């Protein structure tokens, strides 16, 4: 199963972190922006090319430090088709560097629509009897709050391609409790979501004991993560909220099992935008990102030991 692939990479690097590739054009150093705009013009095409060059530099700097990257599709969709084409190139380049790619798409539809999304992001689309991959991510994020109908089509696509998904369970945003913390019978809604997610994927447990349906569990709610880790022993966690949103290494330790397995922690701006804190002009962006990723890895090692 695909989480076995991710866990193997994490164990090899002794680093349970994923770097977000969520660049707005203003995150890109000036020299890269100017070069792209000079060649392609100031507009969506120029911005897309500038971000792609930024992504390539980040990937090159990080590929031997972090096991995975996580492009958030919103930062590509806002540039129209040029941004989506650039996202496809970014995913392909990351995979060429043997990085595990989590496409942060948070889709949440049902039926044939969900199947079409799954084809686009995971399994490929059949045309005249031949399957053509599109974005071809290793994993996607989903919003499963429409129920199992919004998850199952992705699980079927993931099974066929040895891939996986992360479903929103307890998110890191401040207002998540407005709905997710409400009581539904004898459980809170986020607990019911986690239970459903683990149950519908129960026949997909891999060698490390995790199904192909992981859960998004925010670092900003460490007590909830601790409870969910005990409750969902067969669920792999994606943990956003570390760093810029206030989550700490002490908080995220509760996402891991006793072997330091079963979770991966995200940092986006803390790595991408590290160059903005060096006092330089951005030519050091790749080294700054690398240093930030190493610092995050070492910070997590204080509380998480991977065996």
mmCIF file of C-alpha atoms in Angstrom:
data_model
loop_
_atom_site.group_PDB
_atom_site.id
_atom_site.type_symbol
_atom_site.label_atom_id
_atom_site.label_comp_id
_atom_site.label_asym_id
_atom_site.label_seq_id
_atom_site.Cartn_x
_atom_site.Cartn_y
_atom_site.Cartn_z
ATOM 1 C CA UNK A 1 0.000 0.000 0.000
ATOM 2 C CA UNK A 2 1.132 3.528 -0.723
ATOM 3 C CA UNK A 3 1.527 4.572 2.906
ATOM 4 C CA UNK A 4 4.054 1.760 3.138
ATOM 5 C CA UNK A 5 6.019 3.556 0.410
ATOM 6 C CA UNK A 6 5.807 6.829 2.319
ATOM 7 C CA UNK A 7 6.736 5.225 5.630
ATOM 8 C CA UNK A 8 9.732 3.538 4.004
ATOM 9 C CA UNK A 9 10.924 6.923 2.741
ATOM 10 C CA UNK A 10 10.402 8.480 6.153
ATOM 11 C CA UNK A 11 12.381 5.715 7.850
ATOM 12 C CA UNK A 12 15.203 5.981 5.319
ATOM 13 C CA UNK A 13 15.562 9.742 5.845
ATOM 14 C CA UNK A 14 14.649 9.689 9.542
ATOM 15 C CA UNK A 15 12.457 12.655 8.735
ATOM 16 C CA UNK A 16 8.627 12.620 9.012
ATOM 17 C CA UNK A 17 8.084 15.953 7.276
ATOM 18 C CA UNK A 18 6.466 17.152 4.063
ATOM 19 C CA UNK A 19 7.306 20.474 2.439
ATOM 20 C CA UNK A 20 4.381 22.448 1.070
ATOM 21 C CA UNK A 21 4.777 23.903 -2.419
ATOM 22 C CA UNK A 22 2.184 26.642 -2.047
ATOM 23 C CA UNK A 23 3.908 29.630 -3.611
ATOM 24 C CA UNK A 24 2.163 32.870 -4.419
ATOM 25 C CA UNK A 25 4.084 34.991 -6.880
ATOM 26 C CA UNK A 26 5.128 37.342 -4.071
ATOM 27 C CA UNK A 27 6.930 34.447 -2.358
ATOM 28 C CA UNK A 28 9.257 34.087 -5.355
ATOM 29 C CA UNK A 29 12.578 36.001 -5.197
ATOM 30 C CA UNK A 30 12.780 39.107 -7.371
ATOM 31 C CA UNK A 31 15.484 37.827 -9.717
ATOM 32 C CA UNK A 32 13.352 34.822 -10.681
ATOM 33 C CA UNK A 33 10.239 36.955 -11.161
ATOM 34 C CA UNK A 34 12.057 39.488 -13.333
ATOM 35 C CA UNK A 35 13.563 36.826 -15.566
ATOM 36 C CA UNK A 36 10.210 35.093 -16.077
ATOM 37 C CA UNK A 37 8.349 38.326 -16.748
ATOM 38 C CA UNK A 38 11.005 39.437 -19.219
ATOM 39 C CA UNK A 39 10.558 36.230 -21.222
ATOM 40 C CA UNK A 40 6.823 35.560 -20.835
ATOM 41 C CA UNK A 41 5.341 38.943 -19.881
ATOM 42 C CA UNK A 42 3.696 40.167 -16.708
ATOM 43 C CA UNK A 43 0.636 37.982 -16.330
ATOM 44 C CA UNK A 44 -0.450 34.450 -15.573
ATOM 45 C CA UNK A 45 2.061 32.806 -17.908
ATOM 46 C CA UNK A 46 4.989 34.766 -16.501
ATOM 47 C CA UNK A 47 3.868 34.135 -12.935
ATOM 48 C CA UNK A 48 3.430 30.412 -13.595
ATOM 49 C CA UNK A 49 6.929 30.118 -15.051
ATOM 50 C CA UNK A 50 8.441 32.061 -12.148
ATOM 51 C CA UNK A 51 6.748 29.789 -9.608
ATOM 52 C CA UNK A 52 7.823 26.701 -11.534
ATOM 53 C CA UNK A 53 11.478 27.785 -11.452
ATOM 54 C CA UNK A 54 11.073 28.489 -7.736
ATOM 55 C CA UNK A 55 9.540 25.012 -7.231
ATOM 56 C CA UNK A 56 12.368 23.343 -9.138
ATOM 57 C CA UNK A 57 14.930 25.093 -6.969
ATOM 58 C CA UNK A 58 13.110 24.063 -3.818
ATOM 59 C CA UNK A 59 12.744 20.453 -4.962
ATOM 60 C CA UNK A 60 16.430 20.217 -5.877
ATOM 61 C CA UNK A 61 17.397 21.606 -2.468
ATOM 62 C CA UNK A 62 15.032 19.377 -0.486
ATOM 63 C CA UNK A 63 14.880 16.031 -2.273
ATOM 64 C CA UNK A 64 17.554 14.387 -0.121
ATOM 65 C CA UNK A 65 16.197 15.884 3.118
ATOM 66 C CA UNK A 66 12.399 15.489 3.030
ATOM 67 C CA UNK A 67 10.524 12.405 1.816
ATOM 68 C CA UNK A 68 7.542 14.272 0.381
ATOM 69 C CA UNK A 69 6.185 17.512 -1.022
ATOM 70 C CA UNK A 70 2.614 18.833 -0.933
ATOM 71 C CA UNK A 71 1.495 21.254 -3.638
ATOM 72 C CA UNK A 72 -1.787 22.960 -2.734
ATOM 73 C CA UNK A 73 -3.862 23.214 -5.907
ATOM 74 C CA UNK A 74 -5.380 26.599 -5.000
ATOM 75 C CA UNK A 75 -2.028 28.282 -5.602
ATOM 76 C CA UNK A 76 -2.034 26.882 -9.145
ATOM 77 C CA UNK A 77 -5.735 27.191 -9.949
ATOM 78 C CA UNK A 78 -5.578 30.949 -9.311
ATOM 79 C CA UNK A 79 -3.338 31.216 -12.389
ATOM 80 C CA UNK A 80 -5.857 29.522 -14.671
ATOM 81 C CA UNK A 81 -4.847 26.813 -17.118
ATOM 82 C CA UNK A 82 -1.261 28.056 -17.113
ATOM 83 C CA UNK A 83 -1.070 27.382 -13.384
ATOM 84 C CA UNK A 84 -2.597 23.926 -13.687
ATOM 85 C CA UNK A 85 -0.211 22.990 -16.496
ATOM 86 C CA UNK A 86 2.621 24.178 -14.274
ATOM 87 C CA UNK A 87 1.281 22.057 -11.402
ATOM 88 C CA UNK A 88 1.396 18.984 -13.643
ATOM 89 C CA UNK A 89 5.023 19.788 -14.476
ATOM 90 C CA UNK A 90 5.827 20.396 -10.811
ATOM 91 C CA UNK A 91 4.416 17.009 -9.779
ATOM 92 C CA UNK A 92 6.293 15.250 -12.565
ATOM 93 C CA UNK A 93 9.563 16.953 -11.594
ATOM 94 C CA UNK A 94 9.115 16.090 -7.910
ATOM 95 C CA UNK A 95 8.465 12.448 -8.774
ATOM 96 C CA UNK A 96 11.561 12.400 -10.998
ATOM 97 C CA UNK A 97 13.502 13.286 -7.838
ATOM 98 C CA UNK A 98 11.863 10.332 -6.033
ATOM 99 C CA UNK A 99 9.737 12.523 -3.794
ATOM 100 C CA UNK A 100 6.339 11.310 -2.615
ATOM 101 C CA UNK A 101 3.734 13.810 -3.868
ATOM 102 C CA UNK A 102 0.619 14.682 -1.864
ATOM 103 C CA UNK A 103 -1.726 16.821 -3.965
ATOM 104 C CA UNK A 104 -3.639 19.010 -1.528
ATOM 105 C CA UNK A 105 -6.939 19.290 -3.415
ATOM 106 C CA UNK A 106 -9.566 18.758 -0.669
ATOM 107 C CA UNK A 107 -12.149 17.502 -3.145
ATOM 108 C CA UNK A 108 -15.458 16.358 -1.690
ATOM 109 C CA UNK A 109 -18.012 15.354 -4.314
ATOM 110 C CA UNK A 110 -19.940 12.160 -4.984
ATOM 111 C CA UNK A 111 -20.717 9.623 -7.672
ATOM 112 C CA UNK A 112 -19.439 10.108 -11.209
ATOM 113 C CA UNK A 113 -18.004 13.506 -10.291
ATOM 114 C CA UNK A 114 -15.828 12.016 -7.555
ATOM 115 C CA UNK A 115 -14.755 9.276 -9.985
ATOM 116 C CA UNK A 116 -13.710 11.891 -12.530
ATOM 117 C CA UNK A 117 -11.688 13.756 -9.913
ATOM 118 C CA UNK A 118 -10.040 10.484 -8.892
ATOM 119 C CA UNK A 119 -9.125 9.754 -12.502
ATOM 120 C CA UNK A 120 -7.590 13.197 -12.927
ATOM 121 C CA UNK A 121 -5.531 13.152 -9.769
ATOM 122 C CA UNK A 122 -4.733 9.479 -9.173
ATOM 123 C CA UNK A 123 -5.575 6.778 -11.689
ATOM 124 C CA UNK A 124 -5.665 8.432 -15.117
ATOM 125 C CA UNK A 125 -8.459 8.739 -17.679
ATOM 126 C CA UNK A 126 -9.380 6.007 -20.141
ATOM 127 C CA UNK A 127 -9.499 7.219 -23.759
ATOM 128 C CA UNK A 128 -10.174 4.742 -26.573
ATOM 129 C CA UNK A 129 -9.201 1.862 -24.315
ATOM 130 C CA UNK A 130 -5.909 3.407 -23.186
ATOM 131 C CA UNK A 131 -5.318 5.054 -19.810
ATOM 132 C CA UNK A 132 -3.684 8.495 -19.797
ATOM 133 C CA UNK A 133 -2.413 9.854 -16.444
ATOM 134 C CA UNK A 134 -3.042 13.521 -15.761
ATOM 135 C CA UNK A 135 -1.649 14.967 -12.526
ATOM 136 C CA UNK A 136 -0.623 11.494 -11.319
ATOM 137 C CA UNK A 137 -0.092 12.345 -7.643
ATOM 138 C CA UNK A 138 0.792 9.633 -5.132
ATOM 139 C CA UNK A 139 -1.840 10.837 -2.692
ATOM 140 C CA UNK A 140 -4.602 13.461 -2.420
ATOM 141 C CA UNK A 141 -6.454 15.237 0.361
ATOM 142 C CA UNK A 142 -10.240 14.904 0.492
ATOM 143 C CA UNK A 143 -13.209 16.429 2.282
ATOM 144 C CA UNK A 144 -15.266 13.418 3.292
ATOM 145 C CA UNK A 145 -18.030 15.250 5.120
ATOM 146 C CA UNK A 146 -20.540 14.262 2.399
ATOM 147 C CA UNK A 147 -20.043 10.700 3.613
ATOM 148 C CA UNK A 148 -18.459 7.569 2.209
ATOM 149 C CA UNK A 149 -19.812 8.315 -1.284
ATOM 150 C CA UNK A 150 -17.255 11.117 -1.486
ATOM 151 C CA UNK A 151 -14.345 8.894 -0.423
ATOM 152 C CA UNK A 152 -14.958 5.496 -2.000
ATOM 153 C CA UNK A 153 -14.303 6.475 -5.648
ATOM 154 C CA UNK A 154 -10.876 7.754 -4.607
ATOM 155 C CA UNK A 155 -10.179 4.587 -2.632
ATOM 156 C CA UNK A 156 -10.990 2.469 -5.683
ATOM 157 C CA UNK A 157 -8.622 4.549 -7.820
ATOM 158 C CA UNK A 158 -5.964 4.438 -5.110
ATOM 159 C CA UNK A 159 -6.196 0.653 -4.733
ATOM 160 C CA UNK A 160 -5.672 0.149 -8.453
ATOM 161 C CA UNK A 161 -2.538 2.315 -8.514
ATOM 162 C CA UNK A 162 -1.028 1.583 -5.076
ATOM 163 C CA UNK A 163 -1.819 5.126 -3.980
ATOM 164 C CA UNK A 164 -3.618 6.659 -1.008
ATOM 165 C CA UNK A 165 -5.674 9.558 0.362
ATOM 166 C CA UNK A 166 -5.871 11.818 3.391
ATOM 167 C CA UNK A 167 -9.394 12.710 4.546
ATOM 168 C CA UNK A 168 -10.156 15.782 6.656
ATOM 169 C CA UNK A 169 -10.945 14.663 10.202
ATOM 170 C CA UNK A 170 -9.869 17.322 12.727
ATOM 171 C CA UNK A 171 -8.520 20.361 10.906
ATOM 172 C CA UNK A 172 -6.106 22.977 12.227
ATOM 173 C CA UNK A 173 -8.135 26.129 11.507
ATOM 174 C CA UNK A 174 -9.562 28.124 14.456
ATOM 175 C CA UNK A 175 -13.224 27.638 13.489
ATOM 176 C CA UNK A 176 -13.007 23.878 12.948
ATOM 177 C CA UNK A 177 -14.744 23.255 16.249
ATOM 178 C CA UNK A 178 -17.906 25.037 15.120
ATOM 179 C CA UNK A 179 -18.926 21.801 13.396
ATOM 180 C CA UNK A 180 -16.264 19.170 14.033
ATOM 181 C CA UNK A 181 -16.532 19.351 17.832
ATOM 182 C CA UNK A 182 -20.335 19.018 17.988
ATOM 183 C CA UNK A 183 -21.671 15.928 19.713
ATOM 184 C CA UNK A 184 -23.266 13.292 17.499
ATOM 185 C CA UNK A 185 -24.683 10.580 19.744
ATOM 186 C CA UNK A 186 -21.820 9.368 21.909
ATOM 187 C CA UNK A 187 -19.076 10.931 19.769
ATOM 188 C CA UNK A 188 -17.920 14.263 18.466
ATOM 189 C CA UNK A 189 -18.396 14.722 14.742
ATOM 190 C CA UNK A 190 -14.675 14.612 13.964
ATOM 191 C CA UNK A 191 -14.437 11.313 15.836
ATOM 192 C CA UNK A 192 -17.323 9.931 13.781
ATOM 193 C CA UNK A 193 -15.547 11.090 10.633
ATOM 194 C CA UNK A 194 -12.354 9.353 11.686
ATOM 195 C CA UNK A 195 -14.214 6.161 12.569
ATOM 196 C CA UNK A 196 -16.017 6.135 9.207
ATOM 197 C CA UNK A 197 -12.807 6.761 7.320
ATOM 198 C CA UNK A 198 -10.964 3.907 9.010
ATOM 199 C CA UNK A 199 -13.908 1.519 8.681
ATOM 200 C CA UNK A 200 -14.487 1.894 4.932
ATOM 201 C CA UNK A 201 -10.791 1.218 4.221
ATOM 202 C CA UNK A 202 -10.339 -1.611 6.723
ATOM 203 C CA UNK A 203 -9.440 -4.171 4.046
ATOM 204 C CA UNK A 204 -6.451 -2.157 2.791
ATOM 205 C CA UNK A 205 -4.065 -2.415 5.764
ATOM 206 C CA UNK A 206 -0.435 -2.521 4.659
ATOM 207 C CA UNK A 207 2.750 -3.877 6.224
ATOM 208 C CA UNK A 208 3.015 -1.020 8.723
ATOM 209 C CA UNK A 209 -0.592 -1.482 9.823
ATOM 210 C CA UNK A 210 -2.164 1.497 8.078
ATOM 211 C CA UNK A 211 -5.029 1.627 5.569
ATOM 212 C CA UNK A 212 -4.884 3.679 2.368
ATOM 213 C CA UNK A 213 -7.306 6.227 3.911
ATOM 214 C CA UNK A 214 -5.260 8.567 6.084
ATOM 215 C CA UNK A 215 -6.567 11.465 8.168
ATOM 216 C CA UNK A 216 -5.763 15.174 8.339
ATOM 217 C CA UNK A 217 -5.290 16.058 12.022
ATOM 218 C CA UNK A 218 -4.218 19.597 12.916
ATOM 219 C CA UNK A 219 -1.193 20.280 15.097
ATOM 220 C CA UNK A 220 -3.079 23.125 16.755
ATOM 221 C CA UNK A 221 -5.218 20.610 18.678
ATOM 222 C CA UNK A 222 -2.661 18.290 20.315
ATOM 223 C CA UNK A 223 -5.067 16.708 22.820
ATOM 224 C CA UNK A 224 -7.406 15.754 19.977
ATOM 225 C CA UNK A 225 -4.479 14.273 18.048
ATOM 226 C CA UNK A 226 -3.518 12.206 21.098
ATOM 227 C CA UNK A 227 -7.049 10.854 21.402
ATOM 228 C CA UNK A 228 -7.310 10.161 17.661
ATOM 229 C CA UNK A 229 -4.005 8.287 17.620
ATOM 230 C CA UNK A 230 -5.405 5.891 20.234
ATOM 231 C CA UNK A 231 -8.767 5.677 18.470
ATOM 232 C CA UNK A 232 -7.508 5.245 14.894
ATOM 233 C CA UNK A 233 -4.601 2.849 15.228
ATOM 234 C CA UNK A 234 -4.763 1.877 11.533
ATOM 235 C CA UNK A 235 -4.922 5.434 10.166
ATOM 236 C CA UNK A 236 -1.909 7.386 8.901
ATOM 237 C CA UNK A 237 -1.993 11.098 9.852
ATOM 238 C CA UNK A 238 -1.126 14.211 7.858
ATOM 239 C CA UNK A 239 -0.454 16.962 10.382
ATOM 240 C CA UNK A 240 -0.748 20.586 9.208
ATOM 241 C CA UNK A 241 -0.416 23.573 11.503
ATOM 242 C CA UNK A 242 3.233 23.189 12.538
ATOM 243 C CA UNK A 243 5.226 26.421 12.584
ATOM 244 C CA UNK A 244 3.391 29.366 11.033
ATOM 245 C CA UNK A 245 0.004 28.292 12.493
ATOM 246 C CA UNK A 246 1.426 27.779 15.954
ATOM 247 C CA UNK A 247 1.871 24.011 16.267
ATOM 248 C CA UNK A 248 5.107 22.811 17.880
ATOM 249 C CA UNK A 249 7.161 19.629 17.785
ATOM 250 C CA UNK A 250 5.924 18.863 21.280
ATOM 251 C CA UNK A 251 2.349 19.107 19.989
ATOM 252 C CA UNK A 252 2.790 16.900 16.934
ATOM 253 C CA UNK A 253 4.548 14.077 18.776
ATOM 254 C CA UNK A 254 1.120 12.712 19.700
ATOM 255 C CA UNK A 255 0.378 11.881 16.053
ATOM 256 C CA UNK A 256 3.012 9.112 16.008
ATOM 257 C CA UNK A 257 2.864 5.583 17.355
ATOM 258 C CA UNK A 258 5.457 4.095 19.714
ATOM 259 C CA UNK A 259 7.806 3.407 16.783
ATOM 260 C CA UNK A 260 7.674 6.955 15.442
ATOM 261 C CA UNK A 261 5.493 5.724 12.585
ATOM 262 C CA UNK A 262 2.095 6.697 11.226
ATOM 263 C CA UNK A 263 2.327 10.428 10.636
ATOM 264 C CA UNK A 264 3.903 13.133 8.516
ATOM 265 C CA UNK A 265 4.077 16.804 9.521
ATOM 266 C CA UNK A 266 3.656 19.646 7.030
ATOM 267 C CA UNK A 267 5.464 22.969 6.785
ATOM 268 C CA UNK A 268 4.857 25.302 3.860
ATOM 269 C CA UNK A 269 5.762 28.945 4.393
ATOM 270 C CA UNK A 270 8.328 28.075 7.052
ATOM 271 C CA UNK A 271 10.389 26.317 4.379
ATOM 272 C CA UNK A 272 9.398 28.098 1.150
ATOM 273 C CA UNK A 273 9.781 31.586 2.557
ATOM 274 C CA UNK A 274 12.822 30.961 4.751
ATOM 275 C CA UNK A 275 14.889 33.133 2.391
ATOM 276 C CA UNK A 276 12.876 36.176 3.455
ATOM 277 C CA UNK A 277 14.455 35.956 6.910
ATOM 278 C CA UNK A 278 18.110 35.660 5.880
ATOM 279 C CA UNK A 279 18.612 39.320 5.045
ATOM 280 C CA UNK A 280 19.656 38.443 1.497
ATOM 281 C CA UNK A 281 18.122 39.247 -1.879
ATOM 282 C CA UNK A 282 16.649 35.821 -2.545
ATOM 283 C CA UNK A 283 19.536 34.242 -4.421
ATOM 284 C CA UNK A 284 19.951 32.038 -1.337
ATOM 285 C CA UNK A 285 16.335 30.799 -1.371
ATOM 286 C CA UNK A 286 17.250 27.160 -2.016
ATOM 287 C CA UNK A 287 19.871 26.981 0.723
ATOM 288 C CA UNK A 288 17.561 28.821 3.125
ATOM 289 C CA UNK A 289 14.787 26.289 2.437
ATOM 290 C CA UNK A 290 17.210 23.414 2.931
ATOM 291 C CA UNK A 291 18.409 24.853 6.236
ATOM 292 C CA UNK A 292 14.807 25.338 7.406
ATOM 293 C CA UNK A 293 13.900 21.752 6.481
ATOM 294 C CA UNK A 294 16.914 20.414 8.379
ATOM 295 C CA UNK A 295 16.024 22.566 11.388
ATOM 296 C CA UNK A 296 12.451 21.228 11.334
ATOM 297 C CA UNK A 297 13.686 17.639 11.105
ATOM 298 C CA UNK A 298 16.014 18.177 14.043
ATOM 299 C CA UNK A 299 13.282 19.925 16.032
ATOM 300 C CA UNK A 300 10.955 16.952 15.611
ATOM 301 C CA UNK A 301 13.735 14.563 16.660
ATOM 302 C CA UNK A 302 13.523 16.011 20.163
ATOM 303 C CA UNK A 303 10.158 14.307 20.596
ATOM 304 C CA UNK A 304 9.858 11.681 17.842
ATOM 305 C CA UNK A 305 12.234 8.745 17.426
ATOM 306 C CA UNK A 306 11.768 6.771 14.209
ATOM 307 C CA UNK A 307 12.738 3.117 14.272
#
